[in-house]
Amino acid sequence: MTDRTMTLDDLRRILLEEAGAGEGADLDGDILDTDFGDLGYDSIALLETASRLNRDYEVEIDTAVEARTPRQLLDVVNAA
Amino acid sequence: MTRSVVVTGIGVVAPTGLGTEEFWSAARAGRDGIGPVGLFDAAGYPARLAGEVTGFEAADHLPGRLLPQTDRMTRLALVAADWALADAAVRPGEPPALGMGVSTAASAGGFEFGQRQLRNLWSEGPGHVSAYQSFAWFYAVNTGQISIRNGMKGPSGVVVSDGAGGLDAIAQARRRLRGDARLMLSGGVDGTICPWGWVAHLAGGRISTRDDPETAYLPFDPRAAGHVPGEGGAMLVLEERRAALERGAPRVYGEIAGYAATFDPAPGRGREPALRRAIEIALSDAGAAPDEVGVVFADAAAVPELDRAEADAITAVFGPGAVPVTAPKTATGRLLAGAGSLDVAAALLCMRDGVIPPTAKVRPAADYRLDLVTGRARPARVRAALVLARGAGGFNSALVLRSGAAEDDQRQEAR
């Protein structure tokens, strides 16, 4: 699955599958620049998500924790 | 003066019912919750029966956020904790977060979750192991998750003493309430009905390989041949009595009046098992004479020598046939660390309603010299109850409860 671009919808789906529905915010809304913490995802939820991204997109994200928002995470994956 | 610690809330998840009243009405009727294993395909294993919690949809009770990170037994524990807090009418933020703690018991942790991650590790590689494995398998996970979900940041911990843990955790909560804690959520909700858990049960050598739910788990019966494992348990809200009254707790189910834990001598020494001592010390701790106790909830191992040891301990303290004994767990299976806590819940309800639930399915052997309540529930005015629980390896625990009615009487006397 190399050369595949990850969209915001892909990320929404993966977040739901790996870390469940966040508490406190609606994933379907405009979340591109919302902090993951405000979406209800803590560092371990992001670690779990990063592990899935590494498998599906053949990237090597060490710490997704550094990406604070969906936009930043998409940039990291799509730049790899 | 030591502080009186009382139970003000109960939450039950059991193979015979979701919720306290559903469980309790099944227990009084002797309704059975044992059946073929449904959580995994057990056809190829020597033991094929279990007491499973049925009709439980975690997503109906818990936020989606918690589902990828929890084993089944943690989900059950979280829901039991929610129900116990609701029953006690505890409002968020009152008492303060640092005054509320969690004390649970576990026998193995989240085995089914752990098994899945080990399978991922060996079949797919380390990148496929869930980050949540870091805690989801762990013995203390129920305490942690309950603490986080309910903002309970006070003294918390986990007790691991196999089947005795369901009483030991409650005793630990009582200790905390005699210190700084204002309110404790305590108990055991346990279960390892998955292939990994199952082979561990089989290796323990105490489980029944019969296929008929009517005869698979028969403690104190001449046909006894081991037990059926089950899942579930109970969570209780415990408070110091005065604090409970001050905050306007809707009810007091009863008091945790006495407790003791002992450890058996090494096998082969010919010394008496330590259960009798546990009973005696617990009664002494409660300041109760044996004749105050109106019912004994037995550990009920259904292994003949263990049944013998328990019957001997009971008759040594109370006299032969001198106190009603029951083991409603014949209808649920043995719930590991959940068993003692569920029996505490049943004993409190027994005192509330004046009825002793029966030991379903059992026809007792006369030579145990026990007044075992079988067949139908028995009406009885019970002011104090003794709950026994043992764990493999030598754990013995005994807990004495006094009824909420007795508390009312004392309050009237004090006026």
GROMACS .gro file of C-alpha atoms in nm:
model
  495
    1MET     CA    1   0.000   0.000   0.000
    2THR     CA    2   0.288   0.236  -0.063
    3ASP     CA    3   0.225   0.555  -0.258
    4ARG     CA    4  -0.119   0.570  -0.108
    5THR     CA    5  -0.233   0.906   0.017
    6MET     CA    6  -0.412   0.916   0.346
    7THR     CA    7  -0.720   1.137   0.361
    8LEU     CA    8  -0.891   1.283   0.665
    9ASP     CA    9  -1.166   1.022   0.623
   10ASP     CA   10  -0.904   0.746   0.630
   11LEU     CA   11  -0.771   0.890   0.954
   12ARG     CA   12  -1.119   0.916   1.103
   13ARG     CA   13  -1.182   0.549   1.025
   14ILE     CA   14  -0.847   0.438   1.169
   15LEU     CA   15  -0.892   0.644   1.485
   16LEU     CA   16  -1.233   0.486   1.538
   17GLU     CA   17  -1.103   0.134   1.478
   18GLU     CA   18  -0.790   0.166   1.688
   19ALA     CA   19  -0.890   0.397   1.969
   20GLY     CA   20  -1.269   0.417   1.958
   21ALA     CA   21  -1.493   0.719   1.947
   22GLY     CA   22  -1.334   1.011   2.127
   23GLU     CA   23  -1.515   1.170   2.415
   24GLY     CA   24  -1.587   1.539   2.398
   25ALA     CA   25  -1.578   1.604   2.024
   26ASP     CA   26  -1.752   1.491   1.708
   27LEU     CA   27  -1.507   1.326   1.468
   28ASP     CA   28  -1.734   1.408   1.175
   29GLY     CA   29  -1.692   1.780   1.232
   30ASP     CA   30  -1.414   2.009   1.116
   31ILE     CA   31  -1.133   1.851   1.312
   32LEU     CA   32  -0.827   1.910   1.090
   33ASP     CA   33  -0.671   2.156   1.333
   34THR     CA   34  -0.821   2.027   1.656
   35ASP     CA   35  -0.576   1.900   1.914
   36PHE     CA   36  -0.596   1.523   1.959
   37GLY     CA   37  -0.631   1.580   2.332
   38ASP     CA   38  -0.947   1.782   2.272
   39LEU     CA   39  -1.080   1.499   2.056
   40GLY     CA   40  -1.041   1.263   2.352
   41TYR     CA   41  -0.728   1.083   2.235
   42ASP     CA   42  -0.438   1.048   2.475
   43SER     CA   43  -0.078   0.955   2.398
   44ILE     CA   44  -0.143   0.581   2.409
   45ALA     CA   45  -0.435   0.618   2.167
   46LEU     CA   46  -0.197   0.797   1.930
   47LEU     CA   47   0.067   0.528   1.979
   48GLU     CA   48  -0.191   0.267   1.884
   49THR     CA   49  -0.295   0.473   1.581
   50ALA     CA   50   0.069   0.524   1.474
   51SER     CA   51   0.128   0.150   1.489
   52ARG     CA   52  -0.163   0.096   1.250
   53LEU     CA   53  -0.042   0.373   1.015
   54ASN     CA   54   0.303   0.214   1.008
   55ARG     CA   55   0.148  -0.113   0.895
   56ASP     CA   56  -0.105   0.023   0.647
   57TYR     CA   57   0.104   0.299   0.491
   58GLU     CA   58   0.446   0.145   0.536
   59VAL     CA   59   0.572   0.452   0.714
   60GLU     CA   60   0.786   0.466   1.023
   61ILE     CA   61   0.630   0.711   1.258
   62ASP     CA   62   0.819   0.694   1.584
   63THR     CA   63   0.598   0.907   1.793
   64ALA     CA   64   0.272   1.021   1.649
   65VAL     CA   65   0.257   1.206   1.975
   66GLU     CA   66   0.459   1.480   1.809
   67ALA     CA   67   0.171   1.544   1.571
   68ARG     CA   68  -0.079   1.736   1.779
   69THR     CA   69  -0.357   1.760   1.518
   70PRO     CA   70  -0.502   1.549   1.234
   71ARG     CA   71  -0.350   1.792   0.980
   72GLN     CA   72  -0.003   1.745   1.125
   73LEU     CA   73  -0.041   1.368   1.133
   74LEU     CA   74  -0.165   1.356   0.772
   75ASP     CA   75   0.136   1.568   0.670
   76VAL     CA   76   0.374   1.327   0.841
   77VAL     CA   77   0.220   1.019   0.677
   78ASN     CA   78   0.181   1.171   0.330
   79ALA     CA   79   0.533   1.318   0.331
   80ALA     CA   80   0.688   0.981   0.411
   81MET     CA   81  -1.281   0.343   6.857
   82THR     CA   82  -1.251   0.178   6.515
   83ARG     CA   83  -1.480   0.318   6.254
   84SER     CA   84  -1.779   0.123   6.131
   85VAL     CA   85  -1.758   0.061   5.757
   86VAL     CA   86  -2.083   0.002   5.573
   87VAL     CA   87  -2.197  -0.095   5.223
   88THR     CA   88  -2.414   0.170   5.059
   89GLY     CA   89  -2.418   0.053   4.697
   90ILE     CA   90  -2.412  -0.274   4.504
   91GLY     CA   91  -2.348  -0.344   4.135
   92VAL     CA   92  -2.375  -0.702   4.007
   93VAL     CA   93  -2.282  -0.868   3.679
   94ALA     CA   94  -2.345  -1.241   3.704
   95PRO     CA   95  -2.417  -1.539   3.479
   96THR     CA   96  -2.765  -1.546   3.633
   97GLY     CA   97  -2.841  -1.179   3.588
   98LEU     CA   98  -2.726  -0.833   3.489
   99GLY     CA   99  -2.799  -0.599   3.776
  100THR     CA  100  -2.854  -0.664   4.144
  101GLU     CA  101  -3.225  -0.745   4.143
  102GLU     CA  102  -3.212  -0.973   3.839
  103PHE     CA  103  -2.928  -1.169   3.998
  104TRP     CA  104  -3.098  -1.179   4.335
  105SER     CA  105  -3.432  -1.302   4.206
  106ALA     CA  106  -3.250  -1.578   4.014
  107ALA     CA  107  -3.049  -1.671   4.324
  108ARG     CA  108  -3.361  -1.697   4.540
  109ALA     CA  109  -3.528  -1.916   4.278
  110GLY     CA  110  -3.215  -2.129   4.232
  111ARG     CA  111  -3.220  -2.048   3.860
  112ASP     CA  112  -2.921  -2.190   3.677
  113GLY     CA  113  -2.670  -1.985   3.476
  114ILE     CA  114  -2.439  -2.268   3.371
  115GLY     CA  115  -2.428  -2.388   3.013
  116PRO     CA  116  -2.199  -2.482   2.725
  117VAL     CA  117  -1.907  -2.244   2.669
  118GLY     CA  118  -2.012  -1.986   2.410
  119LEU     CA  119  -1.727  -1.735   2.424
  120PHE     CA  120  -1.492  -1.965   2.233
  121ASP     CA  121  -1.511  -2.308   2.075
  122ALA     CA  122  -1.445  -2.543   2.367
  123ALA     CA  123  -1.546  -2.860   2.184
  124GLY     CA  124  -1.189  -2.989   2.177
  125TYR     CA  125  -1.125  -2.936   2.549
  126PRO     CA  126  -1.195  -3.179   2.833
  127ALA     CA  127  -1.417  -2.919   3.010
  128ARG     CA  128  -1.697  -2.760   2.813
  129LEU     CA  129  -1.929  -2.585   3.060
  130ALA     CA  130  -1.907  -2.234   3.203
  131GLY     CA  131  -2.112  -1.973   3.383
  132GLU     CA  132  -2.111  -1.695   3.125
  133VAL     CA  133  -2.265  -1.351   3.152
  134THR     CA  134  -2.518  -1.337   2.869
  135GLY     CA  135  -2.692  -1.046   2.702
  136PHE     CA  136  -2.410  -0.804   2.784
  137GLU     CA  137  -2.343  -0.552   2.508
  138ALA     CA  138  -2.053  -0.338   2.624
  139ALA     CA  139  -2.128  -0.064   2.370
  140ASP     CA  140  -2.471  -0.014   2.530
  141HIS     CA  141  -2.304   0.083   2.859
  142LEU     CA  142  -1.959   0.223   2.784
  143PRO     CA  143  -1.816   0.491   2.553
  144GLY     CA  144  -1.657   0.366   2.231
  145ARG     CA  145  -1.327   0.509   2.348
  146LEU     CA  146  -1.299   0.234   2.611
  147LEU     CA  147  -1.375  -0.062   2.387
  148PRO     CA  148  -1.043  -0.107   2.199
  149GLN     CA  149  -0.851  -0.090   2.527
  150THR     CA  150  -1.047  -0.327   2.752
  151ASP     CA  151  -1.075  -0.697   2.812
  152ARG     CA  152  -1.425  -0.836   2.857
  153MET     CA  153  -1.386  -0.868   3.234
  154THR     CA  154  -1.281  -0.502   3.260
  155ARG     CA  155  -1.592  -0.396   3.068
  156LEU     CA  156  -1.804  -0.599   3.307
  157ALA     CA  157  -1.622  -0.444   3.605
  158LEU     CA  158  -1.669  -0.088   3.474
  159VAL     CA  159  -2.042  -0.144   3.435
  160ALA     CA  160  -2.075  -0.305   3.780
  161ALA     CA  161  -1.889  -0.004   3.924
  162ASP     CA  162  -2.123   0.238   3.745
  163TRP     CA  163  -2.426   0.055   3.885
  164ALA     CA  164  -2.284   0.046   4.239
  165LEU     CA  165  -2.217   0.421   4.237
  166ALA     CA  166  -2.565   0.490   4.100
  167ASP     CA  167  -2.718   0.263   4.365
  168ALA     CA  168  -2.535   0.457   4.637
  169ALA     CA  169  -2.640   0.788   4.474
  170VAL     CA  170  -2.282   0.912   4.469
  171ARG     CA  171  -2.264   1.241   4.284
  172PRO     CA  172  -1.951   1.329   4.087
  173GLY     CA  173  -1.713   1.545   4.289
  174GLU     CA  174  -1.874   1.458   4.621
  175PRO     CA  175  -1.683   1.332   4.815
  176PRO     CA  176  -1.365   1.497   4.679
  177ALA     CA  177  -1.165   1.300   4.421
  178LEU     CA  178  -0.872   1.239   4.654
  179GLY     CA  179  -1.105   1.092   4.915
  180MET     CA  180  -1.242   0.824   4.685
  181GLY     CA  181  -1.039   0.511   4.608
  182VAL     CA  182  -1.075   0.181   4.427
  183SER     CA  183  -0.976  -0.159   4.564
  184THR     CA  184  -1.032  -0.458   4.337
  185ALA     CA  185  -0.922  -0.820   4.322
  186ALA     CA  186  -0.806  -1.014   4.019
  187SER     CA  187  -0.690  -1.367   3.954
  188ALA     CA  188  -0.527  -1.329   3.614
  189GLY     CA  189  -0.604  -0.993   3.458
  190GLY     CA  190  -0.732  -0.951   3.102
  191PHE     CA  191  -0.643  -1.293   2.969
  192GLU     CA  192  -0.852  -1.289   2.653
  193PHE     CA  193  -0.708  -0.951   2.550
  194GLY     CA  194  -0.359  -1.078   2.629
  195GLN     CA  195  -0.409  -1.395   2.432
  196ARG     CA  196  -0.510  -1.198   2.122
  197GLN     CA  197  -0.200  -0.980   2.147
  198LEU     CA  198   0.032  -1.276   2.198
  199ARG     CA  199  -0.120  -1.432   1.889
  200ASN     CA  200  -0.057  -1.109   1.700
  201LEU     CA  201   0.301  -1.104   1.822
  202TRP     CA  202   0.387  -1.457   1.714
  203SER     CA  203   0.185  -1.469   1.392
  204GLU     CA  204   0.226  -1.111   1.263
  205GLY     CA  205   0.511  -0.950   1.452
  206PRO     CA  206   0.569  -0.688   1.721
  207GLY     CA  207   0.419  -0.406   1.510
  208HIS     CA  208   0.081  -0.578   1.539
  209VAL     CA  209   0.065  -0.582   1.917
  210SER     CA  210  -0.178  -0.329   2.060
  211ALA     CA  211  -0.030  -0.044   2.261
  212TYR     CA  212  -0.315  -0.110   2.503
  213GLN     CA  213  -0.162  -0.445   2.587
  214SER     CA  214   0.068  -0.242   2.815
  215PHE     CA  215  -0.214  -0.233   3.070
  216ALA     CA  216  -0.522  -0.417   2.940
  217TRP     CA  217  -0.394  -0.758   3.050
  218PHE     CA  218  -0.273  -0.638   3.389
  219TYR     CA  219  -0.409  -0.748   3.727
  220ALA     CA  220  -0.462  -0.388   3.840
  221VAL     CA  221  -0.639  -0.279   3.521
  222ASN     CA  222  -0.991  -0.278   3.666
  223THR     CA  223  -0.884  -0.053   3.951
  224GLY     CA  224  -0.714   0.183   3.706
  225GLN     CA  225  -1.001   0.201   3.459
  226ILE     CA  226  -1.265   0.246   3.730
  227SER     CA  227  -1.053   0.516   3.891
  228ILE     CA  228  -1.010   0.706   3.563
  229ARG     CA  229  -1.373   0.673   3.455
  230ASN     CA  230  -1.509   0.801   3.785
  231GLY     CA  231  -1.239   1.048   3.882
  232MET     CA  232  -1.154   0.853   4.196
  233LYS     CA  233  -0.798   0.957   4.281
  234GLY     CA  234  -0.775   0.838   4.641
  235PRO     CA  235  -0.592   0.534   4.781
  236SER     CA  236  -0.626   0.250   4.533
  237GLY     CA  237  -0.480  -0.092   4.464
  238VAL     CA  238  -0.538  -0.452   4.365
  239VAL     CA  239  -0.523  -0.775   4.563
  240VAL     CA  240  -0.418  -1.097   4.393
  241SER     CA  241  -0.500  -1.398   4.608
  242ASP     CA  242  -0.688  -1.618   4.363
  243GLY     CA  243  -1.043  -1.697   4.476
  244ALA     CA  244  -0.996  -1.537   4.818
  245GLY     CA  245  -0.940  -1.197   4.655
  246GLY     CA  246  -1.307  -1.103   4.638
  247LEU     CA  247  -1.306  -1.076   5.019
  248ASP     CA  248  -0.950  -0.952   5.059
  249ALA     CA  249  -1.012  -0.649   4.836
  250ILE     CA  250  -1.312  -0.548   5.047
  251ALA     CA  251  -1.105  -0.583   5.364
  252GLN     CA  252  -0.838  -0.364   5.207
  253ALA     CA  253  -1.104  -0.103   5.130
  254ARG     CA  254  -1.216  -0.116   5.493
  255ARG     CA  255  -0.856  -0.049   5.602
  256ARG     CA  256  -0.841   0.252   5.371
  257LEU     CA  257  -1.166   0.388   5.515
  258ARG     CA  258  -1.015   0.366   5.860
  259GLY     CA  259  -0.743   0.593   5.725
  260ASP     CA  260  -0.799   0.892   5.501
  261ALA     CA  261  -1.041   0.757   5.243
  262ARG     CA  262  -1.401   0.880   5.247
  263LEU     CA  263  -1.547   0.635   5.000
  264MET     CA  264  -1.416   0.317   4.841
  265LEU     CA  265  -1.540   0.123   4.542
  266SER     CA  266  -1.440  -0.235   4.600
  267GLY     CA  267  -1.486  -0.593   4.489
  268GLY     CA  268  -1.394  -0.839   4.222
  269VAL     CA  269  -1.526  -0.887   3.870
  270ASP     CA  270  -1.325  -1.158   3.704
  271GLY     CA  271  -1.327  -1.410   3.422
  272THR     CA  272  -1.089  -1.585   3.185
  273ILE     CA  273  -1.319  -1.779   2.954
  274CYS     CA  274  -1.082  -1.801   2.656
  275PRO     CA  275  -0.848  -2.077   2.539
  276TRP     CA  276  -0.549  -1.943   2.735
  277GLY     CA  277  -0.753  -1.908   3.052
  278TRP     CA  278  -0.913  -2.244   2.995
  279VAL     CA  279  -0.588  -2.441   2.977
  280ALA     CA  280  -0.482  -2.265   3.298
  281HIS     CA  281  -0.804  -2.382   3.464
  282LEU     CA  282  -0.747  -2.735   3.336
  283ALA     CA  283  -0.388  -2.735   3.463
  284GLY     CA  284  -0.519  -2.639   3.808
  285GLY     CA  285  -0.691  -2.978   3.818
  286ARG     CA  286  -1.002  -2.858   4.003
  287ILE     CA  287  -1.252  -2.815   3.725
  288SER     CA  288  -1.534  -3.046   3.630
  289THR     CA  289  -1.526  -3.227   3.298
  290ARG     CA  290  -1.894  -3.324   3.309
  291ASP     CA  291  -2.123  -3.205   3.030
  292ASP     CA  292  -2.451  -3.187   3.221
  293PRO     CA  293  -2.509  -2.852   3.397
  294GLU     CA  294  -2.723  -3.038   3.652
  295THR     CA  295  -2.433  -3.249   3.778
  296ALA     CA  296  -2.117  -3.061   3.679
  297TYR     CA  297  -2.067  -2.856   3.998
  298LEU     CA  298  -2.195  -3.021   4.316
  299PRO     CA  299  -2.013  -2.914   4.634
  300PHE     CA  300  -2.082  -3.115   4.952
  301ASP     CA  301  -2.250  -3.378   4.737
  302PRO     CA  302  -2.130  -3.741   4.708
  303ARG     CA  303  -2.112  -3.681   4.331
  304ALA     CA  304  -1.873  -3.381   4.366
  305ALA     CA  305  -1.614  -3.378   4.088
  306GLY     CA  306  -1.472  -3.027   4.066
  307HIS     CA  307  -1.626  -2.695   3.973
  308VAL     CA  308  -1.744  -2.505   3.667
  309PRO     CA  309  -1.560  -2.174   3.606
  310GLY     CA  310  -1.772  -1.863   3.562
  311GLU     CA  311  -1.729  -1.491   3.502
  312GLY     CA  312  -1.862  -1.179   3.666
  313GLY     CA  313  -1.882  -1.063   4.023
  314ALA     CA  314  -1.987  -0.756   4.220
  315MET     CA  315  -1.865  -0.408   4.302
  316LEU     CA  316  -1.962  -0.244   4.629
  317VAL     CA  317  -1.959   0.114   4.754
  318LEU     CA  318  -1.811   0.125   5.103
  319GLU     CA  319  -1.815   0.422   5.336
  320GLU     CA  320  -1.757   0.501   5.696
  321ARG     CA  321  -2.104   0.489   5.850
  322ARG     CA  322  -2.117   0.845   5.981
  323ALA     CA  323  -1.989   0.986   5.650
  324ALA     CA  324  -2.253   0.787   5.463
  325LEU     CA  325  -2.530   0.923   5.682
  326GLU     CA  326  -2.397   1.278   5.655
  327ARG     CA  327  -2.397   1.272   5.278
  328GLY     CA  328  -2.747   1.127   5.279
  329ALA     CA  329  -2.672   0.784   5.134
  330PRO     CA  330  -3.011   0.635   5.042
  331ARG     CA  331  -2.952   0.305   5.225
  332VAL     CA  332  -2.715   0.102   5.434
  333TYR     CA  333  -2.711  -0.264   5.324
  334GLY     CA  334  -2.494  -0.371   5.612
  335GLU     CA  335  -2.164  -0.343   5.789
  336ILE     CA  336  -1.830  -0.505   5.710
  337ALA     CA  337  -1.802  -0.614   6.072
  338GLY     CA  338  -1.513  -0.858   6.076
  339TYR     CA  339  -1.247  -1.009   5.855
  340ALA     CA  340  -0.948  -1.239   5.866
  341ALA     CA  341  -0.714  -1.403   5.617
  342THR     CA  342  -0.499  -1.705   5.693
  343PHE     CA  343  -0.265  -1.923   5.494
  344ASP     CA  344  -0.263  -2.302   5.495
  345PRO     CA  345   0.036  -2.497   5.625
  346ALA     CA  346   0.259  -2.658   5.364
  347PRO     CA  347   0.103  -2.973   5.216
  348GLY     CA  348   0.199  -3.306   5.370
  349ARG     CA  349   0.274  -3.173   5.718
  350GLY     CA  350  -0.042  -3.323   5.862
  351ARG     CA  351  -0.144  -2.990   6.013
  352GLU     CA  352  -0.501  -2.862   6.012
  353PRO     CA  353  -0.594  -2.629   5.723
  354ALA     CA  354  -0.616  -2.267   5.837
  355LEU     CA  355  -0.979  -2.193   5.740
  356ARG     CA  356  -1.110  -2.253   6.094
  357ARG     CA  357  -0.865  -1.996   6.228
  358ALA     CA  358  -0.979  -1.746   5.965
  359ILE     CA  359  -1.341  -1.791   6.079
  360GLU     CA  360  -1.249  -1.755   6.446
  361ILE     CA  361  -1.040  -1.444   6.395
  362ALA     CA  362  -1.304  -1.283   6.172
  363LEU     CA  363  -1.574  -1.346   6.436
  364SER     CA  364  -1.346  -1.205   6.702
  365ASP     CA  365  -1.274  -0.901   6.483
  366ALA     CA  366  -1.651  -0.849   6.454
  367GLY     CA  367  -1.704  -0.900   6.826
  368ALA     CA  368  -1.957  -1.167   6.729
  369ALA     CA  369  -2.031  -1.495   6.902
  370PRO     CA  370  -2.088  -1.790   6.665
  371ASP     CA  371  -2.458  -1.806   6.753
  372GLU     CA  372  -2.511  -1.452   6.620
  373VAL     CA  373  -2.431  -1.575   6.270
  374GLY     CA  374  -2.748  -1.670   6.084
  375VAL     CA  375  -2.596  -1.802   5.761
  376VAL     CA  376  -2.263  -1.910   5.614
  377PHE     CA  377  -2.193  -1.855   5.244
  378ALA     CA  378  -1.949  -2.137   5.174
  379ASP     CA  379  -1.650  -2.137   4.942
  380ALA     CA  380  -1.783  -2.468   4.806
  381ALA     CA  381  -1.491  -2.604   4.606
  382ALA     CA  382  -1.664  -2.931   4.508
  383VAL     CA  383  -1.333  -3.114   4.545
  384PRO     CA  384  -1.403  -3.377   4.814
  385GLU     CA  385  -1.103  -3.306   5.038
  386LEU     CA  386  -1.160  -2.930   5.014
  387ASP     CA  387  -1.530  -2.972   5.092
  388ARG     CA  388  -1.428  -3.186   5.387
  389ALA     CA  389  -1.186  -2.921   5.514
  390GLU     CA  390  -1.450  -2.650   5.484
  391ALA     CA  391  -1.725  -2.855   5.649
  392ASP     CA  392  -1.489  -2.946   5.933
  393ALA     CA  393  -1.396  -2.581   5.987
  394ILE     CA  394  -1.762  -2.474   5.994
  395THR     CA  395  -1.870  -2.752   6.231
  396ALA     CA  396  -1.567  -2.693   6.457
  397VAL     CA  397  -1.671  -2.331   6.511
  398PHE     CA  398  -2.052  -2.354   6.501
  399GLY     CA  399  -2.122  -2.718   6.587
  400PRO     CA  400  -2.262  -2.985   6.354
  401GLY     CA  401  -2.568  -2.866   6.163
  402ALA     CA  402  -2.591  -2.562   6.389
  403VAL     CA  403  -2.592  -2.286   6.126
  404PRO     CA  404  -2.755  -2.272   5.782
  405VAL     CA  405  -2.494  -2.300   5.507
  406THR     CA  406  -2.547  -2.211   5.142
  407ALA     CA  407  -2.354  -2.188   4.816
  408PRO     CA  408  -2.563  -2.009   4.551
  409LYS     CA  409  -2.252  -2.017   4.332
  410THR     CA  410  -2.360  -2.363   4.214
  411ALA     CA  411  -2.582  -2.167   3.972
  412THR     CA  412  -2.311  -1.928   3.851
  413GLY     CA  413  -1.995  -2.135   3.863
  414ARG     CA  414  -1.692  -2.015   4.055
  415LEU     CA  415  -1.612  -1.658   3.952
  416LEU     CA  416  -1.245  -1.657   4.061
  417ALA     CA  417  -1.183  -1.326   4.240
  418GLY     CA  418  -1.546  -1.230   4.168
  419ALA     CA  419  -1.688  -1.510   4.383
  420GLY     CA  420  -1.632  -1.365   4.729
  421SER     CA  421  -1.765  -1.024   4.628
  422LEU     CA  422  -2.078  -1.169   4.470
  423ASP     CA  423  -2.137  -1.377   4.784
  424VAL     CA  424  -2.103  -1.061   4.996
  425ALA     CA  425  -2.369  -0.897   4.778
  426ALA     CA  426  -2.593  -1.205   4.814
  427ALA     CA  427  -2.540  -1.215   5.192
  428LEU     CA  428  -2.639  -0.848   5.225
  429LEU     CA  429  -2.954  -0.907   5.018
  430CYS     CA  430  -3.026  -1.221   5.219
  431MET     CA  431  -3.026  -1.013   5.538
  432ARG     CA  432  -3.231  -0.736   5.374
  433ASP     CA  433  -3.506  -0.970   5.257
  434GLY     CA  434  -3.492  -1.239   5.527
  435VAL     CA  435  -3.440  -1.522   5.282
  436ILE     CA  436  -3.145  -1.757   5.231
  437PRO     CA  437  -3.089  -1.849   4.863
  438PRO     CA  438  -3.053  -2.221   4.799
  439THR     CA  439  -2.755  -2.427   4.689
  440ALA     CA  440  -2.903  -2.526   4.355
  441LYS     CA  441  -2.883  -2.883   4.230
  442VAL     CA  442  -2.695  -3.027   4.530
  443ARG     CA  443  -2.804  -3.330   4.738
  444PRO     CA  444  -2.567  -3.304   5.034
  445ALA     CA  445  -2.376  -3.596   5.181
  446ALA     CA  446  -2.490  -3.641   5.541
  447ASP     CA  447  -2.142  -3.700   5.676
  448TYR     CA  448  -2.041  -3.338   5.621
  449ARG     CA  449  -2.285  -3.260   5.906
  450LEU     CA  450  -2.389  -2.930   5.748
  451ASP     CA  451  -2.735  -2.773   5.745
  452LEU     CA  452  -2.701  -2.700   5.374
  453VAL     CA  453  -2.989  -2.497   5.232
  454THR     CA  454  -3.095  -2.686   4.920
  455GLY     CA  455  -3.401  -2.703   4.697
  456ARG     CA  456  -3.590  -2.386   4.786
  457ALA     CA  457  -3.492  -2.057   4.943
  458ARG     CA  458  -3.536  -2.060   5.321
  459PRO     CA  459  -3.700  -1.772   5.508
  460ALA     CA  460  -3.478  -1.664   5.796
  461ARG     CA  461  -3.420  -1.352   6.002
  462VAL     CA  462  -3.046  -1.309   5.959
  463ARG     CA  463  -2.863  -1.038   6.154
  464ALA     CA  464  -2.508  -1.148   6.076
  465ALA     CA  465  -2.361  -1.351   5.791
  466LEU     CA  466  -2.026  -1.517   5.736
  467VAL     CA  467  -1.878  -1.536   5.385
  468LEU     CA  468  -1.591  -1.773   5.309
  469ALA     CA  469  -1.358  -1.775   5.011
  470ARG     CA  470  -1.047  -1.974   4.935
  471GLY     CA  471  -0.778  -1.948   4.672
  472ALA     CA  472  -0.557  -2.214   4.521
  473GLY     CA  473  -0.224  -2.235   4.696
  474GLY     CA  474  -0.353  -2.196   5.052
  475PHE     CA  475  -0.549  -1.869   5.074
  476ASN     CA  476  -0.837  -1.861   5.324
  477SER     CA  477  -1.050  -1.555   5.390
  478ALA     CA  478  -1.353  -1.502   5.610
  479LEU     CA  479  -1.570  -1.192   5.626
  480VAL     CA  480  -1.849  -1.116   5.874
  481LEU     CA  481  -2.137  -0.887   5.775
  482ARG     CA  482  -2.398  -0.733   6.001
  483SER     CA  483  -2.732  -0.633   5.857
  484GLY     CA  484  -2.842  -0.277   5.787
  485ALA     CA  485  -3.133  -0.348   6.020
  486ALA     CA  486  -2.889  -0.410   6.304
  487GLU     CA  487  -2.735  -0.072   6.226
  488ASP     CA  488  -3.076   0.091   6.255
  489ASP     CA  489  -3.129  -0.077   6.591
  490GLN     CA  490  -2.794   0.046   6.716
  491ARG     CA  491  -2.875   0.396   6.604
  492GLN     CA  492  -3.204   0.381   6.793
  493GLU     CA  493  -3.025   0.253   7.103
  494ALA     CA  494  -2.777   0.538   7.078
  495ARG     CA  495  -3.057   0.797   7.083
   0.00000   0.00000   0.00000
